[in-house]
PDB file of C-alpha atoms in Angstrom:
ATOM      1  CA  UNK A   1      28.821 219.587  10.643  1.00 82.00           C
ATOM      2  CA  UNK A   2      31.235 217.166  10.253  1.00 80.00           C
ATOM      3  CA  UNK A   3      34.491 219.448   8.706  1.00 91.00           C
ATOM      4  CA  UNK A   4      38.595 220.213   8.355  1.00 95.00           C
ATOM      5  CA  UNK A   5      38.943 223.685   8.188  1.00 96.00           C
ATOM      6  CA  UNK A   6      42.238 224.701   6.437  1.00 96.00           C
ATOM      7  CA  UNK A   7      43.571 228.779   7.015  1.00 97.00           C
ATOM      8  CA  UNK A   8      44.292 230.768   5.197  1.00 97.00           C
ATOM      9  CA  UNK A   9      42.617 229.934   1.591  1.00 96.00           C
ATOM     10  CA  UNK A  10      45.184 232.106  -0.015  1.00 97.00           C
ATOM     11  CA  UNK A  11      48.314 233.112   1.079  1.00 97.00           C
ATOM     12  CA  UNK A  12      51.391 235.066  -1.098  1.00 97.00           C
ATOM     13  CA  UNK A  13      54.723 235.356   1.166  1.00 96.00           C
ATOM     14  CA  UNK A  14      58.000 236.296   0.250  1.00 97.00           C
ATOM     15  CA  UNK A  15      61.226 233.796   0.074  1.00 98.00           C
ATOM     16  CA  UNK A  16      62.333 233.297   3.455  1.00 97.00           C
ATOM     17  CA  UNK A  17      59.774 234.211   5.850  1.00 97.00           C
ATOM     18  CA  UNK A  18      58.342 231.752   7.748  1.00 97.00           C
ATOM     19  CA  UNK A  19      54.672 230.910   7.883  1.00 98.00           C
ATOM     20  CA  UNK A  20      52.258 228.565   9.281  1.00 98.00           C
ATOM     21  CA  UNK A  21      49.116 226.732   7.320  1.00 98.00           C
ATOM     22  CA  UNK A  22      46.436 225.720  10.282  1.00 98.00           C
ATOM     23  CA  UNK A  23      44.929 222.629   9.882  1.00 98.00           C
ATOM     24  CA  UNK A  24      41.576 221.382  12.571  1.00 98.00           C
ATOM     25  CA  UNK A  25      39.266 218.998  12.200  1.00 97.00           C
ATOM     26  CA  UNK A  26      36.079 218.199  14.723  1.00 94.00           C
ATOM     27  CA  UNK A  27      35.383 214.644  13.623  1.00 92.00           C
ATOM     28  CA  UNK A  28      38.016 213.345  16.443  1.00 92.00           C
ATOM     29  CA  UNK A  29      39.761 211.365  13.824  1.00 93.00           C
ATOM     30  CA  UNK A  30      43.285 209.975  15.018  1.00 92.00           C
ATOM     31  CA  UNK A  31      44.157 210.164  11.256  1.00 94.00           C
ATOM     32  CA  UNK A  32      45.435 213.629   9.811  1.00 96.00           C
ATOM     33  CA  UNK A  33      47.458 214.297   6.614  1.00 96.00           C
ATOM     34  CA  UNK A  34      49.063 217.147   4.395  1.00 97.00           C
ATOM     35  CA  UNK A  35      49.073 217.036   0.500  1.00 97.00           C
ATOM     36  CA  UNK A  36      50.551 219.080  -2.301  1.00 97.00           C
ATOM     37  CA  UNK A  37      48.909 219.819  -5.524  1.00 96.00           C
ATOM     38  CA  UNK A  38      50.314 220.620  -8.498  1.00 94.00           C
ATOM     39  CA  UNK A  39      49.930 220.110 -12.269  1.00 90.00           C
ATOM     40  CA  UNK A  40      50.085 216.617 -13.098  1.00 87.00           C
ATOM     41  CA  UNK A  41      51.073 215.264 -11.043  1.00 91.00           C
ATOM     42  CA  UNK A  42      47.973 215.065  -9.009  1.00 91.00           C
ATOM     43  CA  UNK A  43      48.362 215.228  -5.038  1.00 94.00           C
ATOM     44  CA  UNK A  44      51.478 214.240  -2.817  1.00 95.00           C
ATOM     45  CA  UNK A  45      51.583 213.378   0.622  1.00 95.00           C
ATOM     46  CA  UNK A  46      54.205 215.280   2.424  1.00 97.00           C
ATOM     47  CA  UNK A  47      53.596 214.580   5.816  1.00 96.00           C
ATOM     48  CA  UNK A  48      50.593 212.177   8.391  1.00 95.00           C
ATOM     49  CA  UNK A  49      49.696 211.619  11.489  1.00 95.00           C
ATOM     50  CA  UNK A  50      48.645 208.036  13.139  1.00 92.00           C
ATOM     51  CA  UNK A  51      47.749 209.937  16.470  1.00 92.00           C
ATOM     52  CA  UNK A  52      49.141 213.017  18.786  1.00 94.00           C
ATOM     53  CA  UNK A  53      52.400 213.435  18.960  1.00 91.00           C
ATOM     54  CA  UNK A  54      53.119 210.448  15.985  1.00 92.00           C
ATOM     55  CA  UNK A  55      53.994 212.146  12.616  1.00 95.00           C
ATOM     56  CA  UNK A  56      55.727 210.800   9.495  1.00 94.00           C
ATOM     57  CA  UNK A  57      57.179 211.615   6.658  1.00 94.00           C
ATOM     58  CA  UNK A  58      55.051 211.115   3.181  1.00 93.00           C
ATOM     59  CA  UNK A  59      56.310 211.533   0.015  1.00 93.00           C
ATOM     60  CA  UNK A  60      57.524 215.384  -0.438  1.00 96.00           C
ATOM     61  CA  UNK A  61      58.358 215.695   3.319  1.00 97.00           C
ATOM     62  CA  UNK A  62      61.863 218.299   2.542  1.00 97.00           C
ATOM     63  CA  UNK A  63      61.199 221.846   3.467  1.00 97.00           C
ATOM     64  CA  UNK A  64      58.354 220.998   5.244  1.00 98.00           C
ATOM     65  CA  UNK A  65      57.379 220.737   9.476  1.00 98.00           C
ATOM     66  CA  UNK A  66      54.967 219.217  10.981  1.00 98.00           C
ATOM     67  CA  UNK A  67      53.473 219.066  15.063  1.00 96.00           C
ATOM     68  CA  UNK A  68      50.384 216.831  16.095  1.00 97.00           C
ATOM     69  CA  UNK A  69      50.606 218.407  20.398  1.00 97.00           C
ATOM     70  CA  UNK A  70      46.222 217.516  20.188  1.00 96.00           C
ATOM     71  CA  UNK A  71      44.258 215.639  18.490  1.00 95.00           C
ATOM     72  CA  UNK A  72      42.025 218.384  16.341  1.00 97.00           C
ATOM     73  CA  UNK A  73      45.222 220.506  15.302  1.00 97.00           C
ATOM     74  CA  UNK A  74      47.712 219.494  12.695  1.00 98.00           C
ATOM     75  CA  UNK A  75      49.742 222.492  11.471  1.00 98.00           C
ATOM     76  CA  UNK A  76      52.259 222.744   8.207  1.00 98.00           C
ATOM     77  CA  UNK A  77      55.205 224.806   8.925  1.00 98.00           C
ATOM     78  CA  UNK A  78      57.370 226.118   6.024  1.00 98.00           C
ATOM     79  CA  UNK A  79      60.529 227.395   8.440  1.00 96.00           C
ATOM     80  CA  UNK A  80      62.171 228.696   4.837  1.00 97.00           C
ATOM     81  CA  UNK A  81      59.558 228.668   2.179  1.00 98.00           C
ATOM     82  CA  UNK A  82      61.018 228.916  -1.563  1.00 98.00           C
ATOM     83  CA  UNK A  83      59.081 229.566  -4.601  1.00 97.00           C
ATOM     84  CA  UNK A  84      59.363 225.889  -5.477  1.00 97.00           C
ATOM     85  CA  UNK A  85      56.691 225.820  -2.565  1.00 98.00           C
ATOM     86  CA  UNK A  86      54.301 227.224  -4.423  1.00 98.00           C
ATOM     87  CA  UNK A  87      51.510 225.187  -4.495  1.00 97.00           C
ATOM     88  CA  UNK A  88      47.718 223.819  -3.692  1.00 97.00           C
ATOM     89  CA  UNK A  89      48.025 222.454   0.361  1.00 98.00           C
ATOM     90  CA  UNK A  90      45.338 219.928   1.768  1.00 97.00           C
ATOM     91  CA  UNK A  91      44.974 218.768   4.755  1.00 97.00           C
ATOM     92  CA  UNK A  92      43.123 215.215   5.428  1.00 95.00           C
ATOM     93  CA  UNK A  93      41.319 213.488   8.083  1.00 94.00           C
ATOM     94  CA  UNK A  94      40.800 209.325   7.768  1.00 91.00           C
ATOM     95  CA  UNK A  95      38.038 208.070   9.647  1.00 86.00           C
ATOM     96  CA  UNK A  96      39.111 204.354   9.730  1.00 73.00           C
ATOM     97  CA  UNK A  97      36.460 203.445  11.522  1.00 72.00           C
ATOM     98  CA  UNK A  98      32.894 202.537  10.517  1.00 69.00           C
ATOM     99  CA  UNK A  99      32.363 204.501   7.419  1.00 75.00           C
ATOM    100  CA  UNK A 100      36.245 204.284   6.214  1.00 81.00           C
ATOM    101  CA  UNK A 101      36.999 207.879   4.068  1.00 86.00           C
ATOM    102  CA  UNK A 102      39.139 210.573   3.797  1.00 91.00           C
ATOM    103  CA  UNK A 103      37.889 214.443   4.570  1.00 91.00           C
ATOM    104  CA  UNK A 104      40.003 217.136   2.831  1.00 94.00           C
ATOM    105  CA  UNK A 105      40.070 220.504   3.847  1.00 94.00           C
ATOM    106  CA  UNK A 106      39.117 223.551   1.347  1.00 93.00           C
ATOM    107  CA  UNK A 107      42.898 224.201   0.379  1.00 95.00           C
ATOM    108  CA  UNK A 108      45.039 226.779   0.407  1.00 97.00           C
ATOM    109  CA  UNK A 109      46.444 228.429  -2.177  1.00 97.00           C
ATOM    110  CA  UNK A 110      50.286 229.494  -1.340  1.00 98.00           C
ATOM    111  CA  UNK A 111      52.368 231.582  -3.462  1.00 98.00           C
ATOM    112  CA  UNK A 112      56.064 231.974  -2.911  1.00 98.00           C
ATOM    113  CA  UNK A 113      57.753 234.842  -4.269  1.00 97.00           C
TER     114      UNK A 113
ATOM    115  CA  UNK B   1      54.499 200.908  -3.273  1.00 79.00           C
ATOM    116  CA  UNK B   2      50.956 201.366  -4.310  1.00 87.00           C
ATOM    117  CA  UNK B   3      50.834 203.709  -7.155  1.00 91.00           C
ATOM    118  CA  UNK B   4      48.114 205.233 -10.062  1.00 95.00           C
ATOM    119  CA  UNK B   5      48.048 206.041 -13.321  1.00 96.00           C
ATOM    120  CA  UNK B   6      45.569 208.425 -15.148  1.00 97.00           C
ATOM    121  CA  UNK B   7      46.645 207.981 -18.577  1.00 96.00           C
ATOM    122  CA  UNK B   8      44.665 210.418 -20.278  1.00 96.00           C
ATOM    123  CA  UNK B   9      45.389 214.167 -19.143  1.00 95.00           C
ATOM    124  CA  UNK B  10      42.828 215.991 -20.986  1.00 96.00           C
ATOM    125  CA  UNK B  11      39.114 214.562 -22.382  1.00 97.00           C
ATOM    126  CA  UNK B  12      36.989 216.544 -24.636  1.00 97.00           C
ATOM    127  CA  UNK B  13      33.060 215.581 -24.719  1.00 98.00           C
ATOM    128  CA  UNK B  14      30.425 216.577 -26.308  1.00 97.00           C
ATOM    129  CA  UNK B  15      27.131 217.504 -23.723  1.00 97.00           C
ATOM    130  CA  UNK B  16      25.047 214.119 -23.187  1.00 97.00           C
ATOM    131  CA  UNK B  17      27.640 212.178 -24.573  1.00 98.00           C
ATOM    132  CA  UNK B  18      28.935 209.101 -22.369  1.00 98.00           C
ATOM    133  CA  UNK B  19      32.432 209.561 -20.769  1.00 98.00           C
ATOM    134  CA  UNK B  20      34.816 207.365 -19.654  1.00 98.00           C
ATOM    135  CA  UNK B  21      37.697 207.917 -17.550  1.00 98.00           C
ATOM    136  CA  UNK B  22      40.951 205.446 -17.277  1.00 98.00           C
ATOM    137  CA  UNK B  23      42.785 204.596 -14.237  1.00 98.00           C
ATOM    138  CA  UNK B  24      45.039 201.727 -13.306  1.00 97.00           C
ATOM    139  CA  UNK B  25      46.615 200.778 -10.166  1.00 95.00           C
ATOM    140  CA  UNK B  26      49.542 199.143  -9.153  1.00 92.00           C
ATOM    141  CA  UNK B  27      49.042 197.828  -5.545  1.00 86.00           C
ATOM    142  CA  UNK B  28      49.734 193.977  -3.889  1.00 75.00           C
ATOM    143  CA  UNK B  29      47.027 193.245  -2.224  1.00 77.00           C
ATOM    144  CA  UNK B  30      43.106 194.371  -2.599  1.00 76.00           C
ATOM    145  CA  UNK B  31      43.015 197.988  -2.137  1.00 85.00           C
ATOM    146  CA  UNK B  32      41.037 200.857  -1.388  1.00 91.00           C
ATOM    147  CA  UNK B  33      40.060 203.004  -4.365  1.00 94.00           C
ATOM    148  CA  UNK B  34      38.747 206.198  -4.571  1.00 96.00           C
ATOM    149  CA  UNK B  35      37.649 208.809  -7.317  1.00 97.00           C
ATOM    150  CA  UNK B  36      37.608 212.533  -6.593  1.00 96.00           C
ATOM    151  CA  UNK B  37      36.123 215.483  -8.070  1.00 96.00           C
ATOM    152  CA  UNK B  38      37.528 219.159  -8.411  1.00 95.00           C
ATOM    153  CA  UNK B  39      35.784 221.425  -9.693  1.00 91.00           C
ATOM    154  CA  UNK B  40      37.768 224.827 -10.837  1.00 86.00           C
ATOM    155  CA  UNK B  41      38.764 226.820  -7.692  1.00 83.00           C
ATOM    156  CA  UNK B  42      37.028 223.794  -5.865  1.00 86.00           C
ATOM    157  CA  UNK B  43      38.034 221.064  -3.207  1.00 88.00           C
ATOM    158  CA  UNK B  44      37.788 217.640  -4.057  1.00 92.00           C
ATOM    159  CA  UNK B  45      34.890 216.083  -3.525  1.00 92.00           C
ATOM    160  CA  UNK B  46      34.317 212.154  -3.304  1.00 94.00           C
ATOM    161  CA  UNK B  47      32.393 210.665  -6.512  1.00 96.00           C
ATOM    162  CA  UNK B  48      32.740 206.775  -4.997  1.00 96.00           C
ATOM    163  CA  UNK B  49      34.951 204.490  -3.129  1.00 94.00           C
ATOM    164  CA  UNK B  50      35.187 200.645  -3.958  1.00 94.00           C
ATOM    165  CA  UNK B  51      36.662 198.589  -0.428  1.00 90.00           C
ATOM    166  CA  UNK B  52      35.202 194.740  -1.254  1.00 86.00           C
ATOM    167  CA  UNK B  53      32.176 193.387  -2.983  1.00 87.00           C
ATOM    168  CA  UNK B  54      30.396 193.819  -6.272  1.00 89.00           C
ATOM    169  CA  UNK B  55      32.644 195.411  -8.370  1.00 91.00           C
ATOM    170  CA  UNK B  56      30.205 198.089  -9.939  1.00 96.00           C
ATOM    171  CA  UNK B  57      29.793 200.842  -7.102  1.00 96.00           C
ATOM    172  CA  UNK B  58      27.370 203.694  -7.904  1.00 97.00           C
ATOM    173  CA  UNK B  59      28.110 207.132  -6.856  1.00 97.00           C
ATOM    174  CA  UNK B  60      27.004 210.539  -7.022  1.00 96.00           C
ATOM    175  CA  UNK B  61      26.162 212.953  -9.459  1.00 96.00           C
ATOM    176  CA  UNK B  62      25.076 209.709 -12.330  1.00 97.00           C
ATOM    177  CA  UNK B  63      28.912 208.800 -11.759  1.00 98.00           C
ATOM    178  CA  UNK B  64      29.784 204.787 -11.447  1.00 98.00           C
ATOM    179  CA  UNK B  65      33.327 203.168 -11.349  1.00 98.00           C
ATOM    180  CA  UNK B  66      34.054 199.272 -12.559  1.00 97.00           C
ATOM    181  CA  UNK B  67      36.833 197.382  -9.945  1.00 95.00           C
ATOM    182  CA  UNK B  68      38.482 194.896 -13.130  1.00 95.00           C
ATOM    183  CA  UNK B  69      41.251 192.829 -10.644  1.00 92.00           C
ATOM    184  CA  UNK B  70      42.562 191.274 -13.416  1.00 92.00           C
ATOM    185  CA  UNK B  71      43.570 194.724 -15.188  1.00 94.00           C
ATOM    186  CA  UNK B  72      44.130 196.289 -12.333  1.00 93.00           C
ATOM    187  CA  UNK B  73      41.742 199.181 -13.253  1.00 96.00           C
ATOM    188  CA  UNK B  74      38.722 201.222 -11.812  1.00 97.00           C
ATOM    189  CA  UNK B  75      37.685 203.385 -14.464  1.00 98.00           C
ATOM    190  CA  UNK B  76      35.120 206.187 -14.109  1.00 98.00           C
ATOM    191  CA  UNK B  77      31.887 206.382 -16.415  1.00 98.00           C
ATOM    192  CA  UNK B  78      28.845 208.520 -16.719  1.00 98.00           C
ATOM    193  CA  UNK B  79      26.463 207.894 -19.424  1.00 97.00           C
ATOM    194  CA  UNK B  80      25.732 211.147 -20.413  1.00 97.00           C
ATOM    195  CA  UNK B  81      27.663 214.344 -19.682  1.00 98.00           C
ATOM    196  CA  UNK B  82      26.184 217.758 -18.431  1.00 96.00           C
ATOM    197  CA  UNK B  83      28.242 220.767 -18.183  1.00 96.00           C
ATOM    198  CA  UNK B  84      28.624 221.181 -14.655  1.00 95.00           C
ATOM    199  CA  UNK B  85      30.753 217.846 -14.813  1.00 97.00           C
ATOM    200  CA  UNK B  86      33.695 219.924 -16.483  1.00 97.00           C
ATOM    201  CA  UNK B  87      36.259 219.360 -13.682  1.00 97.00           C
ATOM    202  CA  UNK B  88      39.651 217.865 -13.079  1.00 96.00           C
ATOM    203  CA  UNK B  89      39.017 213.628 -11.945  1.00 98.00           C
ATOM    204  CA  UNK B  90      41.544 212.327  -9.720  1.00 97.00           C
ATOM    205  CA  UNK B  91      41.352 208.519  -9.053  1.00 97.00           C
ATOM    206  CA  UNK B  92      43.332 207.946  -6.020  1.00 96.00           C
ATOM    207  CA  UNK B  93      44.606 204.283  -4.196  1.00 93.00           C
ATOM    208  CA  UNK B  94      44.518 203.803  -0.523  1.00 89.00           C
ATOM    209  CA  UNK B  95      45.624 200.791   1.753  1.00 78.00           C
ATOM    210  CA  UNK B  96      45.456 200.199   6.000  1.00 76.00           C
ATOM    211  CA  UNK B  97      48.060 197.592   5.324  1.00 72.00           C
ATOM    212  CA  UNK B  98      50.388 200.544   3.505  1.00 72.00           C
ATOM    213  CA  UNK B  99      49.500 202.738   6.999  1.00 75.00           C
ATOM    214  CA  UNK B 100      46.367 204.558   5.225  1.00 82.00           C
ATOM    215  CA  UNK B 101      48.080 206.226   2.633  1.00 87.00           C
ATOM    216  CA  UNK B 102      46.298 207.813  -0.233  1.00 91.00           C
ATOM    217  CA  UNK B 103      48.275 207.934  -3.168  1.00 93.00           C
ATOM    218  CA  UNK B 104      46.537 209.953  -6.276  1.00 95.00           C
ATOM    219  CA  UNK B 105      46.882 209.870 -10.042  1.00 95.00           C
ATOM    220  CA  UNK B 106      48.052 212.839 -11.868  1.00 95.00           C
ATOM    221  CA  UNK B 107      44.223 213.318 -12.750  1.00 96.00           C
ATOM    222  CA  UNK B 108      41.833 214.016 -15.805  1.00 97.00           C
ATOM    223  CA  UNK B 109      40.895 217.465 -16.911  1.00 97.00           C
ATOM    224  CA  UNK B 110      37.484 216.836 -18.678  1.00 98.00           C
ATOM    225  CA  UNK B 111      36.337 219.901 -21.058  1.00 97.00           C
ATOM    226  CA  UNK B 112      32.342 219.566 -22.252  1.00 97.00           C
ATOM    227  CA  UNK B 113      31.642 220.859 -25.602  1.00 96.00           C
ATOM    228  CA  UNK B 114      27.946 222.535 -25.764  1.00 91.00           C
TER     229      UNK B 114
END
């Protein structure tokens, strides 16, 4: 089955301590993006990925990393997270080929404290 | 910049009423658009997707979207509401010219009355 798996669904950290949201997809899509969620204002791009190792910044990019080392994998890194992080993450595959459409992960809920 | 407006944040309906759902677009060129459905604790799930063509596009769940280029609108109807369709609509803009970015509308929170 065609999927993104996002991990984990939930997640409540403290100020300051670094964490990692895992992002992998098995559609071999070149394609991968993160969005944030929050109350209307709908969902932001903070950082994509055209291919491995070629990563960009979206629209919310600050306090926010990003690596693309294989195709499948495309982690968000909060090095410092701050309650202002707080939020709904998705991650996104774009098959632009053929059938053109995005596939968004399940989310994951984070919850800075 | 592409960008999309959802005008109305929250629509009440009454169950088997018709529902309507704004959204306007502000993009140069013929774009991609998209509406998304999230259900409460949900992902978002893809109603329909307009790219080129007849501008009526049929989706799922009784769901169908009209492309207007001269308002610059795609606005979401159903003729007649259930209650499983309470859920927050997001109508989102995408482009391979503006490198396949998806750009989303604050969305709709629909509520359905009994």
């Amino acid at each position: 089955e065609a999927q993104v798996t996002q991990n984990p669904r939930y997640l409540i950290t403290v100020t300051g301590k670094k964490l990692t949201v895992t992002c992998s997809q098995n559609m071999n899509h070149e394609y991968m993006s993160w969005y944030r969620q929050d109350p209307g204002l709908g969902l932001r791009q903070i950082y994509y990925s055209m291919n491995v190792e070629v990563t960009d910044k979206g629209d919310v990019p600050e306090g926010y990393k990003v690596s693309r080392k294989e195709k499948r994998n495309f982690p968000l890194i909060l090095e410092s997270p701050s309650p202002n992080q707080t939020s709904l993450y998705f991650c996104a595959t774009l098959s632009g080929t053929g059938n053109y459409g995005y596939t968004f992960g399940s989310g994951t809920r984070l919850t800075v404290v | 910049a592409q960008s999309v407006t959802q005008p109305d944040i929250h629509i009440t309906v009454s169950e088997g009423a018709s529902l309507e759902l704004r959204c306007n677009y502000s993009y140069g060129a013929t774009p991609y658009l998209f509406w998304y459905v999230q259900s409460p604790g949900q992902g978002l799930q893809l109603l329909l997707k307009y790219f080129s063509g007849d501008t009526l596009v049929q989706g799922i769940k009784g769901f169908e979207a009209e492309f207007k280029r001269s308002q610059s609108s795609f606005n979401l109807r159903k003729p007649s509401v259930h209650w499983s369709d309470a859920a927050e609509y997001f109508c989102a803009v995408g482009a391979r010219a503006a490198g396949n970015k998806l750009t989303f509308g604050g969305g709709t929170r629909v509520l359905v009355k009994p």
